[in-house]
Amino acid sequence: MGTGRTWNRAPMTRPRKSEAARNQRLKVHKQRLVALGVPEETLKHLTIPEIRNLLRTPKKTQAAYAG
């Protein structure tokens, strides 16, 4: 493996996700949560890590918001 500058630059070793791709992914996450029964009004107040945590356990999320 090389040890020079070419291999030590961050974008060279792993490309960074663009802002548009990140926003698109967040939009898909929100659509999945709505399909699980989470109200859209609740989604407005959630942070991105909270949204990801809810999607890690979809059965628990669906049960929590089904009532």
PDB file of C-alpha atoms in Angstrom:
ATOM      1  CA  MET A   1       0.000   0.000   0.000  1.00  0.00           C
ATOM      2  CA  GLY A   2       1.056   3.528  -0.655  1.00  0.00           C
ATOM      3  CA  THR A   3       1.838   5.814   2.216  1.00  0.00           C
ATOM      4  CA  GLY A   4       2.183   9.123   0.394  1.00  0.00           C
ATOM      5  CA  ARG A   5      -0.214  12.041   0.117  1.00  0.00           C
ATOM      6  CA  THR A   6      -2.336  10.320  -2.507  1.00  0.00           C
ATOM      7  CA  TRP A   7      -3.531   7.710  -0.035  1.00  0.00           C
ATOM      8  CA  ASN A   8      -3.794  10.011   2.990  1.00  0.00           C
ATOM      9  CA  ARG A   9      -6.294  12.482   1.525  1.00  0.00           C
ATOM     10  CA  ALA A  10      -9.766  11.782   2.933  1.00  0.00           C
ATOM     11  CA  PRO A  11     -11.795  12.077  -0.307  1.00  0.00           C
ATOM     12  CA  MET A  12      -9.302   9.801  -2.047  1.00  0.00           C
ATOM     13  CA  THR A  13      -9.750   6.994   0.460  1.00  0.00           C
ATOM     14  CA  ARG A  14     -13.512   7.317   0.840  1.00  0.00           C
ATOM     15  CA  PRO A  15     -15.757   9.680  -1.093  1.00  0.00           C
ATOM     16  CA  ARG A  16     -17.921  11.989   0.984  1.00  0.00           C
ATOM     17  CA  LYS A  17     -21.700  11.823   0.653  1.00  0.00           C
ATOM     18  CA  SER A  18     -23.136  14.898  -1.006  1.00  0.00           C
ATOM     19  CA  GLU A  19     -25.687  17.107   0.728  1.00  0.00           C
ATOM     20  CA  ALA A  20     -28.314  16.207  -1.874  1.00  0.00           C
ATOM     21  CA  ALA A  21     -27.786  12.486  -1.304  1.00  0.00           C
ATOM     22  CA  ARG A  22     -28.054  13.002   2.453  1.00  0.00           C
ATOM     23  CA  ASN A  23     -31.311  14.948   2.116  1.00  0.00           C
ATOM     24  CA  GLN A  24     -32.723  12.342  -0.257  1.00  0.00           C
ATOM     25  CA  ARG A  25     -31.905   9.584   2.213  1.00  0.00           C
ATOM     26  CA  LEU A  26     -33.571  11.520   5.057  1.00  0.00           C
ATOM     27  CA  LYS A  27     -36.695  11.957   2.916  1.00  0.00           C
ATOM     28  CA  VAL A  28     -36.849   8.192   2.330  1.00  0.00           C
ATOM     29  CA  HIS A  29     -36.430   7.572   6.074  1.00  0.00           C
ATOM     30  CA  LYS A  30     -39.338   9.881   6.858  1.00  0.00           C
ATOM     31  CA  GLN A  31     -41.536   8.121   4.274  1.00  0.00           C
ATOM     32  CA  ARG A  32     -40.732   4.776   5.896  1.00  0.00           C
ATOM     33  CA  LEU A  33     -41.672   6.114   9.329  1.00  0.00           C
ATOM     34  CA  VAL A  34     -44.987   7.468   8.030  1.00  0.00           C
ATOM     35  CA  ALA A  35     -45.676   4.018   6.575  1.00  0.00           C
ATOM     36  CA  LEU A  36     -45.008   2.538  10.031  1.00  0.00           C
ATOM     37  CA  GLY A  37     -47.633   4.818  11.547  1.00  0.00           C
ATOM     38  CA  VAL A  38     -45.618   7.719  12.940  1.00  0.00           C
ATOM     39  CA  PRO A  39     -47.609  10.974  12.574  1.00  0.00           C
ATOM     40  CA  GLU A  40     -46.043  13.601  10.311  1.00  0.00           C
ATOM     41  CA  GLU A  41     -46.447  16.222  13.041  1.00  0.00           C
ATOM     42  CA  THR A  42     -44.197  14.114  15.284  1.00  0.00           C
ATOM     43  CA  LEU A  43     -41.571  13.777  12.542  1.00  0.00           C
ATOM     44  CA  LYS A  44     -41.134  17.552  12.374  1.00  0.00           C
ATOM     45  CA  HIS A  45     -39.788  17.585  15.930  1.00  0.00           C
ATOM     46  CA  LEU A  46     -37.409  14.597  15.639  1.00  0.00           C
ATOM     47  CA  THR A  47     -33.696  14.955  15.030  1.00  0.00           C
ATOM     48  CA  ILE A  48     -31.867  12.877  12.420  1.00  0.00           C
ATOM     49  CA  PRO A  49     -30.335  10.453  14.985  1.00  0.00           C
ATOM     50  CA  GLU A  50     -33.771   9.945  16.555  1.00  0.00           C
ATOM     51  CA  ILE A  51     -35.231   9.117  13.121  1.00  0.00           C
ATOM     52  CA  ARG A  52     -32.479   6.565  12.513  1.00  0.00           C
ATOM     53  CA  ASN A  53     -33.018   4.994  15.945  1.00  0.00           C
ATOM     54  CA  LEU A  54     -36.723   4.538  15.252  1.00  0.00           C
ATOM     55  CA  LEU A  55     -35.930   2.766  11.991  1.00  0.00           C
ATOM     56  CA  ARG A  56     -33.541   0.317  13.665  1.00  0.00           C
ATOM     57  CA  THR A  57     -36.456  -1.444  15.357  1.00  0.00           C
ATOM     58  CA  PRO A  58     -39.452  -1.102  13.015  1.00  0.00           C
ATOM     59  CA  LYS A  59     -41.706  -3.504  14.933  1.00  0.00           C
ATOM     60  CA  LYS A  60     -41.242  -1.590  18.188  1.00  0.00           C
ATOM     61  CA  THR A  61     -41.813   1.710  16.382  1.00  0.00           C
ATOM     62  CA  GLN A  62     -44.989   0.445  14.764  1.00  0.00           C
ATOM     63  CA  ALA A  63     -46.282  -0.879  18.085  1.00  0.00           C
ATOM     64  CA  ALA A  64     -45.453   2.385  19.882  1.00  0.00           C
ATOM     65  CA  TYR A  65     -47.371   4.563  17.414  1.00  0.00           C
ATOM     66  CA  ALA A  66     -50.224   2.164  16.631  1.00  0.00           C
ATOM     67  CA  GLY A  67     -52.173   3.114  19.746  1.00  0.00           C
TER      68      GLY A  67
END
